[in-house]
PDB file of N, CA, C and O in Angstrom:
ATOM      1  N   MET A   1     -20.724   1.481  -2.428  1.00  0.00           N
ATOM      2  CA  MET A   1     -19.919   0.421  -2.992  1.00  0.00           C
ATOM      3  C   MET A   1     -18.496   0.557  -2.448  1.00  0.00           C
ATOM      4  O   MET A   1     -17.977   1.649  -2.330  1.00  0.00           O
ATOM      5  N   ASN A   2     -17.898  -0.571  -2.134  1.00  0.00           N
ATOM      6  CA  ASN A   2     -16.538  -0.529  -1.604  1.00  0.00           C
ATOM      7  C   ASN A   2     -15.556  -1.166  -2.598  1.00  0.00           C
ATOM      8  O   ASN A   2     -15.947  -1.614  -3.672  1.00  0.00           O
ATOM      9  N   GLU A   3     -14.307  -1.236  -2.199  1.00  0.00           N
ATOM     10  CA  GLU A   3     -13.267  -1.752  -3.095  1.00  0.00           C
ATOM     11  C   GLU A   3     -13.508  -3.206  -3.499  1.00  0.00           C
ATOM     12  O   GLU A   3     -13.289  -3.584  -4.651  1.00  0.00           O
ATOM     13  N   ALA A   4     -13.996  -4.020  -2.578  1.00  0.00           N
ATOM     14  CA  ALA A   4     -14.281  -5.422  -2.898  1.00  0.00           C
ATOM     15  C   ALA A   4     -15.369  -5.528  -3.966  1.00  0.00           C
ATOM     16  O   ALA A   4     -15.292  -6.384  -4.856  1.00  0.00           O
ATOM     17  N   HIS A   5     -16.348  -4.634  -3.900  1.00  0.00           N
ATOM     18  CA  HIS A   5     -17.408  -4.638  -4.909  1.00  0.00           C
ATOM     19  C   HIS A   5     -16.830  -4.305  -6.280  1.00  0.00           C
ATOM     20  O   HIS A   5     -17.161  -4.960  -7.278  1.00  0.00           O
ATOM     21  N   PHE A   6     -15.980  -3.283  -6.329  1.00  0.00           N
ATOM     22  CA  PHE A   6     -15.360  -2.906  -7.598  1.00  0.00           C
ATOM     23  C   PHE A   6     -14.476  -4.029  -8.133  1.00  0.00           C
ATOM     24  O   PHE A   6     -14.412  -4.253  -9.346  1.00  0.00           O
ATOM     25  N   ASN A   7     -13.800  -4.730  -7.250  1.00  0.00           N
ATOM     26  CA  ASN A   7     -12.961  -5.859  -7.689  1.00  0.00           C
ATOM     27  C   ASN A   7     -13.807  -6.948  -8.348  1.00  0.00           C
ATOM     28  O   ASN A   7     -13.395  -7.529  -9.355  1.00  0.00           O
ATOM     29  N   GLU A   8     -14.967  -7.228  -7.787  1.00  0.00           N
ATOM     30  CA  GLU A   8     -15.854  -8.233  -8.378  1.00  0.00           C
ATOM     31  C   GLU A   8     -16.356  -7.788  -9.747  1.00  0.00           C
ATOM     32  O   GLU A   8     -16.427  -8.587 -10.680  1.00  0.00           O
ATOM     33  N   ILE A   9     -16.694  -6.520  -9.866  1.00  0.00           N
ATOM     34  CA  ILE A   9     -17.141  -5.986 -11.153  1.00  0.00           C
ATOM     35  C   ILE A   9     -16.013  -6.083 -12.176  1.00  0.00           C
ATOM     36  O   ILE A   9     -16.229  -6.498 -13.320  1.00  0.00           O
ATOM     37  N   GLU A  10     -14.808  -5.723 -11.767  1.00  0.00           N
ATOM     38  CA  GLU A  10     -13.650  -5.819 -12.665  1.00  0.00           C
ATOM     39  C   GLU A  10     -13.422  -7.248 -13.127  1.00  0.00           C
ATOM     40  O   GLU A  10     -13.107  -7.487 -14.291  1.00  0.00           O
ATOM     41  N   ARG A  11     -13.586  -8.194 -12.229  1.00  0.00           N
ATOM     42  CA  ARG A  11     -13.423  -9.609 -12.615  1.00  0.00           C
ATOM     43  C   ARG A  11     -14.455 -10.007 -13.659  1.00  0.00           C
ATOM     44  O   ARG A  11     -14.144 -10.694 -14.628  1.00  0.00           O
ATOM     45  N   ALA A  12     -15.687  -9.600 -13.447  1.00  0.00           N
ATOM     46  CA  ALA A  12     -16.743  -9.921 -14.416  1.00  0.00           C
ATOM     47  C   ALA A  12     -16.434  -9.298 -15.772  1.00  0.00           C
ATOM     48  O   ALA A  12     -16.571  -9.944 -16.812  1.00  0.00           O
ATOM     49  N   LEU A  13     -15.993  -8.038 -15.773  1.00  0.00           N
ATOM     50  CA  LEU A  13     -15.638  -7.379 -17.029  1.00  0.00           C
ATOM     51  C   LEU A  13     -14.452  -8.065 -17.703  1.00  0.00           C
ATOM     52  O   LEU A  13     -14.414  -8.184 -18.935  1.00  0.00           O
ATOM     53  N   LEU A  14     -13.521  -8.538 -16.911  1.00  0.00           N
ATOM     54  CA  LEU A  14     -12.371  -9.250 -17.464  1.00  0.00           C
ATOM     55  C   LEU A  14     -12.804 -10.556 -18.128  1.00  0.00           C
ATOM     56  O   LEU A  14     -12.339 -10.892 -19.218  1.00  0.00           O
ATOM     57  N   HIS A  15     -13.729 -11.268 -17.498  1.00  0.00           N
ATOM     58  CA  HIS A  15     -14.228 -12.512 -18.090  1.00  0.00           C
ATOM     59  C   HIS A  15     -14.957 -12.238 -19.410  1.00  0.00           C
ATOM     60  O   HIS A  15     -14.810 -12.994 -20.375  1.00  0.00           O
ATOM     61  N   ILE A  16     -15.727 -11.169 -19.449  1.00  0.00           N
ATOM     62  CA  ILE A  16     -16.409 -10.796 -20.693  1.00  0.00           C
ATOM     63  C   ILE A  16     -15.391 -10.469 -21.772  1.00  0.00           C
ATOM     64  O   ILE A  16     -15.503 -10.910 -22.915  1.00  0.00           O
ATOM     65  N   SER A  17     -14.368  -9.718 -21.399  1.00  0.00           N
ATOM     66  CA  SER A  17     -13.313  -9.354 -22.351  1.00  0.00           C
ATOM     67  C   SER A  17     -12.580 -10.591 -22.869  1.00  0.00           C
ATOM     68  O   SER A  17     -12.309 -10.712 -24.074  1.00  0.00           O
ATOM     69  N   ASP A  18     -12.266 -11.501 -21.975  1.00  0.00           N
ATOM     70  CA  ASP A  18     -11.597 -12.749 -22.382  1.00  0.00           C
ATOM     71  C   ASP A  18     -12.486 -13.563 -23.324  1.00  0.00           C
ATOM     72  O   ASP A  18     -12.014 -14.104 -24.325  1.00  0.00           O
ATOM     73  N   ALA A  19     -13.763 -13.632 -23.004  1.00  0.00           N
ATOM     74  CA  ALA A  19     -14.696 -14.384 -23.852  1.00  0.00           C
ATOM     75  C   ALA A  19     -14.799 -13.746 -25.234  1.00  0.00           C
ATOM     76  O   ALA A  19     -14.866 -14.451 -26.251  1.00  0.00           O
ATOM     77  N   ARG A  20     -14.773 -12.431 -25.280  1.00  0.00           N
ATOM     78  CA  ARG A  20     -14.815 -11.740 -26.581  1.00  0.00           C
ATOM     79  C   ARG A  20     -13.586 -12.072 -27.408  1.00  0.00           C
ATOM     80  O   ARG A  20     -13.693 -12.327 -28.615  1.00  0.00           O
ATOM     81  N   ARG A  21     -12.425 -12.068 -26.786  1.00  0.00           N
ATOM     82  CA  ARG A  21     -11.180 -12.396 -27.517  1.00  0.00           C
ATOM     83  C   ARG A  21     -11.237 -13.815 -28.075  1.00  0.00           C
ATOM     84  O   ARG A  21     -10.870 -14.056 -29.220  1.00  0.00           O
ATOM     85  N   ARG A  22     -11.686 -14.736 -27.253  1.00  0.00           N
ATOM     86  CA  ARG A  22     -11.790 -16.138 -27.695  1.00  0.00           C
ATOM     87  C   ARG A  22     -12.784 -16.278 -28.835  1.00  0.00           C
ATOM     88  O   ARG A  22     -12.556 -17.008 -29.802  1.00  0.00           O
ATOM     89  N   THR A  23     -13.904 -15.588 -28.720  1.00  0.00           N
ATOM     90  CA  THR A  23     -14.938 -15.669 -29.743  1.00  0.00           C
ATOM     91  C   THR A  23     -14.453 -15.066 -31.060  1.00  0.00           C
ATOM     92  O   THR A  23     -14.652 -15.655 -32.128  1.00  0.00           O
ATOM     93  N   ALA A  24     -13.803 -13.921 -30.997  1.00  0.00           N
ATOM     94  CA  ALA A  24     -13.266 -13.291 -32.208  1.00  0.00           C
ATOM     95  C   ALA A  24     -12.208 -14.179 -32.845  1.00  0.00           C
ATOM     96  O   ALA A  24     -12.172 -14.341 -34.078  1.00  0.00           O
ATOM     97  N   ARG A  25     -11.368 -14.765 -32.032  1.00  0.00           N
ATOM     98  CA  ARG A  25     -10.322 -15.664 -32.541  1.00  0.00           C
ATOM     99  C   ARG A  25     -10.941 -16.887 -33.212  1.00  0.00           C
ATOM    100  O   ARG A  25     -10.508 -17.312 -34.287  1.00  0.00           O
ATOM    101  N   ALA A  26     -11.992 -17.426 -32.604  1.00  0.00           N
ATOM    102  CA  ALA A  26     -12.675 -18.584 -33.175  1.00  0.00           C
ATOM    103  C   ALA A  26     -13.339 -18.226 -34.502  1.00  0.00           C
ATOM    104  O   ALA A  26     -13.269 -19.000 -35.463  1.00  0.00           O
ATOM    105  N   ALA A  27     -13.961 -17.056 -34.567  1.00  0.00           N
ATOM    106  CA  ALA A  27     -14.609 -16.625 -35.808  1.00  0.00           C
ATOM    107  C   ALA A  27     -13.587 -16.505 -36.937  1.00  0.00           C
ATOM    108  O   ALA A  27     -13.835 -16.955 -38.060  1.00  0.00           O
ATOM    109  N   LYS A  28     -12.432 -15.926 -36.636  1.00  0.00           N
ATOM    110  CA  LYS A  28     -11.383 -15.786 -37.654  1.00  0.00           C
ATOM    111  C   LYS A  28     -10.859 -17.148 -38.092  1.00  0.00           C
ATOM    112  O   LYS A  28     -10.647 -17.384 -39.286  1.00  0.00           O
ATOM    113  N   ALA A  29     -10.669 -18.035 -37.136  1.00  0.00           N
ATOM    114  CA  ALA A  29     -10.146 -19.364 -37.464  1.00  0.00           C
ATOM    115  C   ALA A  29     -11.141 -20.138 -38.324  1.00  0.00           C
ATOM    116  O   ALA A  29     -10.751 -20.765 -39.319  1.00  0.00           O
ATOM    117  N   LEU A  30     -12.416 -20.094 -37.968  1.00  0.00           N
ATOM    118  CA  LEU A  30     -13.424 -20.796 -38.751  1.00  0.00           C
ATOM    119  C   LEU A  30     -13.530 -20.217 -40.152  1.00  0.00           C
ATOM    120  O   LEU A  30     -13.629 -20.957 -41.139  1.00  0.00           O
ATOM    121  N   SER A  31     -13.485 -18.897 -40.234  1.00  0.00           N
ATOM    122  CA  SER A  31     -13.562 -18.241 -41.535  1.00  0.00           C
ATOM    123  C   SER A  31     -12.375 -18.646 -42.409  1.00  0.00           C
ATOM    124  O   SER A  31     -12.526 -18.970 -43.586  1.00  0.00           O
ATOM    125  N   ARG A  32     -11.205 -18.631 -41.818  1.00  0.00           N
ATOM    126  CA  ARG A  32      -9.970 -18.997 -42.527  1.00  0.00           C
ATOM    127  C   ARG A  32     -10.014 -20.458 -42.991  1.00  0.00           C
ATOM    128  O   ARG A  32      -9.516 -20.789 -44.059  1.00  0.00           O
ATOM    129  N   ASP A  33     -10.646 -21.316 -42.185  1.00  0.00           N
ATOM    130  CA  ASP A  33     -10.715 -22.742 -42.506  1.00  0.00           C
ATOM    131  C   ASP A  33     -11.877 -23.094 -43.424  1.00  0.00           C
ATOM    132  O   ASP A  33     -12.113 -24.273 -43.706  1.00  0.00           O
ATOM    133  N   GLY A  34     -12.628 -22.081 -43.864  1.00  0.00           N
ATOM    134  CA  GLY A  34     -13.723 -22.330 -44.795  1.00  0.00           C
ATOM    135  C   GLY A  34     -14.970 -22.903 -44.164  1.00  0.00           C
ATOM    136  O   GLY A  34     -15.741 -23.602 -44.828  1.00  0.00           O
ATOM    137  N   ALA A  35     -15.202 -22.602 -42.902  1.00  0.00           N
ATOM    138  CA  ALA A  35     -16.411 -23.099 -42.219  1.00  0.00           C
ATOM    139  C   ALA A  35     -17.658 -22.482 -42.848  1.00  0.00           C
ATOM    140  O   ALA A  35     -17.589 -21.464 -43.542  1.00  0.00           O
ATOM    141  N   GLU A  36     -18.769 -23.096 -42.567  1.00  0.00           N
ATOM    142  CA  GLU A  36     -20.025 -22.579 -43.099  1.00  0.00           C
ATOM    143  C   GLU A  36     -20.271 -21.166 -42.564  1.00  0.00           C
ATOM    144  O   GLU A  36     -20.002 -20.882 -41.393  1.00  0.00           O
ATOM    145  N   PRO A  37     -20.773 -20.287 -43.434  1.00  0.00           N
ATOM    146  CA  PRO A  37     -20.956 -18.881 -43.051  1.00  0.00           C
ATOM    147  C   PRO A  37     -21.807 -18.669 -41.806  1.00  0.00           C
ATOM    148  O   PRO A  37     -21.538 -17.749 -41.027  1.00  0.00           O
ATOM    149  N   HIS A  38     -22.824 -19.512 -41.594  1.00  0.00           N
ATOM    150  CA  HIS A  38     -23.679 -19.291 -40.423  1.00  0.00           C
ATOM    151  C   HIS A  38     -22.924 -19.523 -39.116  1.00  0.00           C
ATOM    152  O   HIS A  38     -23.251 -18.924 -38.097  1.00  0.00           O
ATOM    153  N   LEU A  39     -21.886 -20.355 -39.146  1.00  0.00           N
ATOM    154  CA  LEU A  39     -21.081 -20.576 -37.939  1.00  0.00           C
ATOM    155  C   LEU A  39     -20.259 -19.340 -37.607  1.00  0.00           C
ATOM    156  O   LEU A  39     -20.199 -18.893 -36.456  1.00  0.00           O
ATOM    157  N   VAL A  40     -19.637 -18.772 -38.622  1.00  0.00           N
ATOM    158  CA  VAL A  40     -18.838 -17.551 -38.435  1.00  0.00           C
ATOM    159  C   VAL A  40     -19.744 -16.404 -37.999  1.00  0.00           C
ATOM    160  O   VAL A  40     -19.417 -15.653 -37.071  1.00  0.00           O
ATOM    161  N   ALA A  41     -20.884 -16.282 -38.656  1.00  0.00           N
ATOM    162  CA  ALA A  41     -21.832 -15.213 -38.314  1.00  0.00           C
ATOM    163  C   ALA A  41     -22.305 -15.332 -36.867  1.00  0.00           C
ATOM    164  O   ALA A  41     -22.440 -14.324 -36.163  1.00  0.00           O
ATOM    165  N   ALA A  42     -22.551 -16.545 -36.410  1.00  0.00           N
ATOM    166  CA  ALA A  42     -23.001 -16.747 -35.025  1.00  0.00           C
ATOM    167  C   ALA A  42     -21.938 -16.284 -34.038  1.00  0.00           C
ATOM    168  O   ALA A  42     -22.250 -15.635 -33.030  1.00  0.00           O
ATOM    169  N   LEU A  43     -20.686 -16.606 -34.323  1.00  0.00           N
ATOM    170  CA  LEU A  43     -19.602 -16.174 -33.440  1.00  0.00           C
ATOM    171  C   LEU A  43     -19.427 -14.658 -33.474  1.00  0.00           C
ATOM    172  O   LEU A  43     -19.216 -14.022 -32.433  1.00  0.00           O
ATOM    173  N   GLU A  44     -19.527 -14.068 -34.652  1.00  0.00           N
ATOM    174  CA  GLU A  44     -19.396 -12.611 -34.762  1.00  0.00           C
ATOM    175  C   GLU A  44     -20.543 -11.902 -34.039  1.00  0.00           C
ATOM    176  O   GLU A  44     -20.322 -10.890 -33.366  1.00  0.00           O
ATOM    177  N   GLU A  45     -21.738 -12.461 -34.139  1.00  0.00           N
ATOM    178  CA  GLU A  45     -22.876 -11.885 -33.425  1.00  0.00           C
ATOM    179  C   GLU A  45     -22.692 -12.012 -31.908  1.00  0.00           C
ATOM    180  O   GLU A  45     -22.986 -11.076 -31.155  1.00  0.00           O
ATOM    181  N   ALA A  46     -22.189 -13.141 -31.467  1.00  0.00           N
ATOM    182  CA  ALA A  46     -21.937 -13.335 -30.033  1.00  0.00           C
ATOM    183  C   ALA A  46     -20.920 -12.312 -29.528  1.00  0.00           C
ATOM    184  O   ALA A  46     -21.078 -11.745 -28.442  1.00  0.00           O
ATOM    185  N   ASP A  47     -19.898 -12.045 -30.337  1.00  0.00           N
ATOM    186  CA  ASP A  47     -18.892 -11.046 -29.970  1.00  0.00           C
ATOM    187  C   ASP A  47     -19.534  -9.668 -29.812  1.00  0.00           C
ATOM    188  O   ASP A  47     -19.281  -8.957 -28.843  1.00  0.00           O
ATOM    189  N   GLN A  48     -20.399  -9.303 -30.756  1.00  0.00           N
ATOM    190  CA  GLN A  48     -21.080  -8.005 -30.679  1.00  0.00           C
ATOM    191  C   GLN A  48     -21.978  -7.917 -29.447  1.00  0.00           C
ATOM    192  O   GLN A  48     -22.039  -6.880 -28.786  1.00  0.00           O
ATOM    193  N   GLN A  49     -22.653  -9.007 -29.144  1.00  0.00           N
ATOM    194  CA  GLN A  49     -23.528  -9.015 -27.970  1.00  0.00           C
ATOM    195  C   GLN A  49     -22.729  -8.901 -26.676  1.00  0.00           C
ATOM    196  O   GLN A  49     -23.149  -8.221 -25.735  1.00  0.00           O
ATOM    197  N   MET A  50     -21.574  -9.563 -26.634  1.00  0.00           N
ATOM    198  CA  MET A  50     -20.740  -9.450 -25.426  1.00  0.00           C
ATOM    199  C   MET A  50     -20.154  -8.049 -25.290  1.00  0.00           C
ATOM    200  O   MET A  50     -19.995  -7.541 -24.176  1.00  0.00           O
ATOM    201  N   GLU A  51     -19.848  -7.416 -26.412  1.00  0.00           N
ATOM    202  CA  GLU A  51     -19.375  -6.029 -26.364  1.00  0.00           C
ATOM    203  C   GLU A  51     -20.442  -5.137 -25.744  1.00  0.00           C
ATOM    204  O   GLU A  51     -20.156  -4.320 -24.859  1.00  0.00           O
ATOM    205  N   ALA A  52     -21.671  -5.303 -26.190  1.00  0.00           N
ATOM    206  CA  ALA A  52     -22.784  -4.520 -25.651  1.00  0.00           C
ATOM    207  C   ALA A  52     -23.004  -4.832 -24.165  1.00  0.00           C
ATOM    208  O   ALA A  52     -23.258  -3.932 -23.364  1.00  0.00           O
ATOM    209  N   LEU A  53     -22.874  -6.096 -23.802  1.00  0.00           N
ATOM    210  CA  LEU A  53     -23.024  -6.502 -22.405  1.00  0.00           C
ATOM    211  C   LEU A  53     -21.971  -5.828 -21.524  1.00  0.00           C
ATOM    212  O   LEU A  53     -22.284  -5.283 -20.468  1.00  0.00           O
ATOM    213  N   GLY A  54     -20.723  -5.853 -21.963  1.00  0.00           N
ATOM    214  CA  GLY A  54     -19.652  -5.203 -21.200  1.00  0.00           C
ATOM    215  C   GLY A  54     -19.888  -3.709 -21.053  1.00  0.00           C
ATOM    216  O   GLY A  54     -19.670  -3.134 -19.981  1.00  0.00           O
ATOM    217  N   ARG A  55     -20.353  -3.080 -22.127  1.00  0.00           N
ATOM    218  CA  ARG A  55     -20.635  -1.647 -22.085  1.00  0.00           C
ATOM    219  C   ARG A  55     -21.762  -1.346 -21.095  1.00  0.00           C
ATOM    220  O   ARG A  55     -21.668  -0.429 -20.278  1.00  0.00           O
ATOM    221  N   ARG A  56     -22.836  -2.157 -21.147  1.00  0.00           N
ATOM    222  CA  ARG A  56     -23.957  -1.959 -20.212  1.00  0.00           C
ATOM    223  C   ARG A  56     -23.530  -2.158 -18.770  1.00  0.00           C
ATOM    224  O   ARG A  56     -23.915  -1.393 -17.881  1.00  0.00           O
ATOM    225  N   LEU A  57     -22.737  -3.193 -18.527  1.00  0.00           N
ATOM    226  CA  LEU A  57     -22.278  -3.448 -17.159  1.00  0.00           C
ATOM    227  C   LEU A  57     -21.439  -2.280 -16.655  1.00  0.00           C
ATOM    228  O   LEU A  57     -21.607  -1.830 -15.514  1.00  0.00           O
ATOM    229  N   THR A  58     -20.563  -1.775 -17.486  1.00  0.00           N
ATOM    230  CA  THR A  58     -19.737  -0.625 -17.103  1.00  0.00           C
ATOM    231  C   THR A  58     -20.602   0.589 -16.809  1.00  0.00           C
ATOM    232  O   THR A  58     -20.431   1.260 -15.779  1.00  0.00           O
ATOM    233  N   GLN A  59     -21.544   0.879 -17.683  1.00  0.00           N
ATOM    234  CA  GLN A  59     -22.403   2.050 -17.499  1.00  0.00           C
ATOM    235  C   GLN A  59     -23.291   1.921 -16.271  1.00  0.00           C
ATOM    236  O   GLN A  59     -23.508   2.899 -15.560  1.00  0.00           O
ATOM    237  N   ARG A  60     -23.785   0.718 -16.008  1.00  0.00           N
ATOM    238  CA  ARG A  60     -24.713   0.532 -14.891  1.00  0.00           C
ATOM    239  C   ARG A  60     -24.013   0.412 -13.542  1.00  0.00           C
ATOM    240  O   ARG A  60     -24.668   0.444 -12.496  1.00  0.00           O
ATOM    241  N   THR A  61     -22.691   0.273 -13.556  1.00  0.00           N
ATOM    242  CA  THR A  61     -21.963   0.162 -12.291  1.00  0.00           C
ATOM    243  C   THR A  61     -21.101   1.397 -12.045  1.00  0.00           C
ATOM    244  O   THR A  61     -21.313   2.114 -11.085  1.00  0.00           O
ATOM    245  N   TYR A  62     -20.176   1.668 -12.924  1.00  0.00           N
ATOM    246  CA  TYR A  62     -19.250   2.777 -12.704  1.00  0.00           C
ATOM    247  C   TYR A  62     -19.871   4.148 -12.928  1.00  0.00           C
ATOM    248  O   TYR A  62     -19.460   5.122 -12.331  1.00  0.00           O
ATOM    249  N   PHE A  63     -20.862   4.218 -13.807  1.00  0.00           N
ATOM    250  CA  PHE A  63     -21.428   5.522 -14.145  1.00  0.00           C
ATOM    251  C   PHE A  63     -22.869   5.689 -13.686  1.00  0.00           C
ATOM    252  O   PHE A  63     -23.520   6.664 -14.033  1.00  0.00           O
ATOM    253  N   ALA A  64     -23.363   4.760 -12.901  1.00  0.00           N
ATOM    254  CA  ALA A  64     -24.745   4.824 -12.427  1.00  0.00           C
ATOM    255  C   ALA A  64     -24.856   5.776 -11.249  1.00  0.00           C
ATOM    256  O   ALA A  64     -23.912   5.952 -10.479  1.00  0.00           O
ATOM    257  N   VAL A  65     -26.014   6.382 -11.139  1.00  0.00           N
ATOM    258  CA  VAL A  65     -26.310   7.233  -9.987  1.00  0.00           C
ATOM    259  C   VAL A  65     -27.228   6.428  -9.080  1.00  0.00           C
ATOM    260  O   VAL A  65     -28.356   6.108  -9.462  1.00  0.00           O
ATOM    261  N   PRO A  66     -26.737   6.076  -7.886  1.00  0.00           N
ATOM    262  CA  PRO A  66     -27.597   5.314  -6.963  1.00  0.00           C
ATOM    263  C   PRO A  66     -28.875   6.075  -6.663  1.00  0.00           C
ATOM    264  O   PRO A  66     -28.884   7.299  -6.574  1.00  0.00           O
ATOM    265  N   GLU A  67     -29.954   5.340  -6.511  1.00  0.00           N
ATOM    266  CA  GLU A  67     -31.260   5.948  -6.269  1.00  0.00           C
ATOM    267  C   GLU A  67     -31.267   6.834  -5.039  1.00  0.00           C
ATOM    268  O   GLU A  67     -31.817   7.921  -5.057  1.00  0.00           O
ATOM    269  N   ALA A  68     -30.643   6.413  -3.969  1.00  0.00           N
ATOM    270  CA  ALA A  68     -30.637   7.200  -2.734  1.00  0.00           C
ATOM    271  C   ALA A  68     -29.953   8.543  -2.954  1.00  0.00           C
ATOM    272  O   ALA A  68     -30.434   9.569  -2.501  1.00  0.00           O
ATOM    273  N   ASP A  69     -28.838   8.552  -3.675  1.00  0.00           N
ATOM    274  CA  ASP A  69     -28.140   9.805  -3.965  1.00  0.00           C
ATOM    275  C   ASP A  69     -28.998  10.698  -4.842  1.00  0.00           C
ATOM    276  O   ASP A  69     -29.047  11.905  -4.659  1.00  0.00           O
ATOM    277  N   ASP A  70     -29.695  10.130  -5.787  1.00  0.00           N
ATOM    278  CA  ASP A  70     -30.552  10.880  -6.699  1.00  0.00           C
ATOM    279  C   ASP A  70     -31.659  11.558  -5.913  1.00  0.00           C
ATOM    280  O   ASP A  70     -31.964  12.719  -6.129  1.00  0.00           O
ATOM    281  N   GLN A  71     -32.256  10.843  -4.963  1.00  0.00           N
ATOM    282  CA  GLN A  71     -33.336  11.412  -4.168  1.00  0.00           C
ATOM    283  C   GLN A  71     -32.815  12.527  -3.264  1.00  0.00           C
ATOM    284  O   GLN A  71     -33.467  13.543  -3.087  1.00  0.00           O
ATOM    285  N   GLN A  72     -31.621  12.372  -2.703  1.00  0.00           N
ATOM    286  CA  GLN A  72     -31.061  13.407  -1.853  1.00  0.00           C
ATOM    287  C   GLN A  72     -30.776  14.672  -2.650  1.00  0.00           C
ATOM    288  O   GLN A  72     -30.975  15.778  -2.168  1.00  0.00           O
ATOM    289  N   ASP A  73     -30.300  14.492  -3.890  1.00  0.00           N
ATOM    290  CA  ASP A  73     -30.029  15.648  -4.734  1.00  0.00           C
ATOM    291  C   ASP A  73     -31.303  16.423  -5.021  1.00  0.00           C
ATOM    292  O   ASP A  73     -31.317  17.653  -4.998  1.00  0.00           O
ATOM    293  N   ARG A  74     -32.410  15.729  -5.253  1.00  0.00           N
ATOM    294  CA  ARG A  74     -33.693  16.399  -5.524  1.00  0.00           C
ATOM    295  C   ARG A  74     -34.204  17.111  -4.286  1.00  0.00           C
ATOM    296  O   ARG A  74     -34.809  18.168  -4.383  1.00  0.00           O
ATOM    297  N   MET A  75     -33.941  16.557  -3.110  1.00  0.00           N
ATOM    298  CA  MET A  75     -34.401  17.184  -1.867  1.00  0.00           C
ATOM    299  C   MET A  75     -33.624  18.477  -1.592  1.00  0.00           C
ATOM    300  O   MET A  75     -34.171  19.405  -1.018  1.00  0.00           O
ATOM    301  N   ALA A  76     -32.378  18.520  -2.003  1.00  0.00           N
ATOM    302  CA  ALA A  76     -31.555  19.687  -1.730  1.00  0.00           C
ATOM    303  C   ALA A  76     -31.941  20.876  -2.585  1.00  0.00           C
ATOM    304  O   ALA A  76     -31.660  22.019  -2.230  1.00  0.00           O
ATOM    305  N   VAL A  77     -32.619  20.633  -3.686  1.00  0.00           N
ATOM    306  CA  VAL A  77     -32.984  21.724  -4.603  1.00  0.00           C
ATOM    307  C   VAL A  77     -34.125  22.517  -4.079  1.00  0.00           C
ATOM    308  O   VAL A  77     -34.899  22.338  -3.335  1.00  0.00           O
TER     309      VAL A  77
END
């Protein structure tokens, strides 16, 4: 992976983070305005799912062990 690849990953993570902020803000606004509970719950659930998505993307990119490296490590043993 090169610097351009990491930049693309960072952009994707930034978009997820921005979407989470917007979703959390919307949930608070709807709750404050007395919206129906299922609307607030849907937004809160979406926020939780995006949090998990961002975490998975980070783990699978920045902390992943490429298959080729994994195989080379086993061969060296």
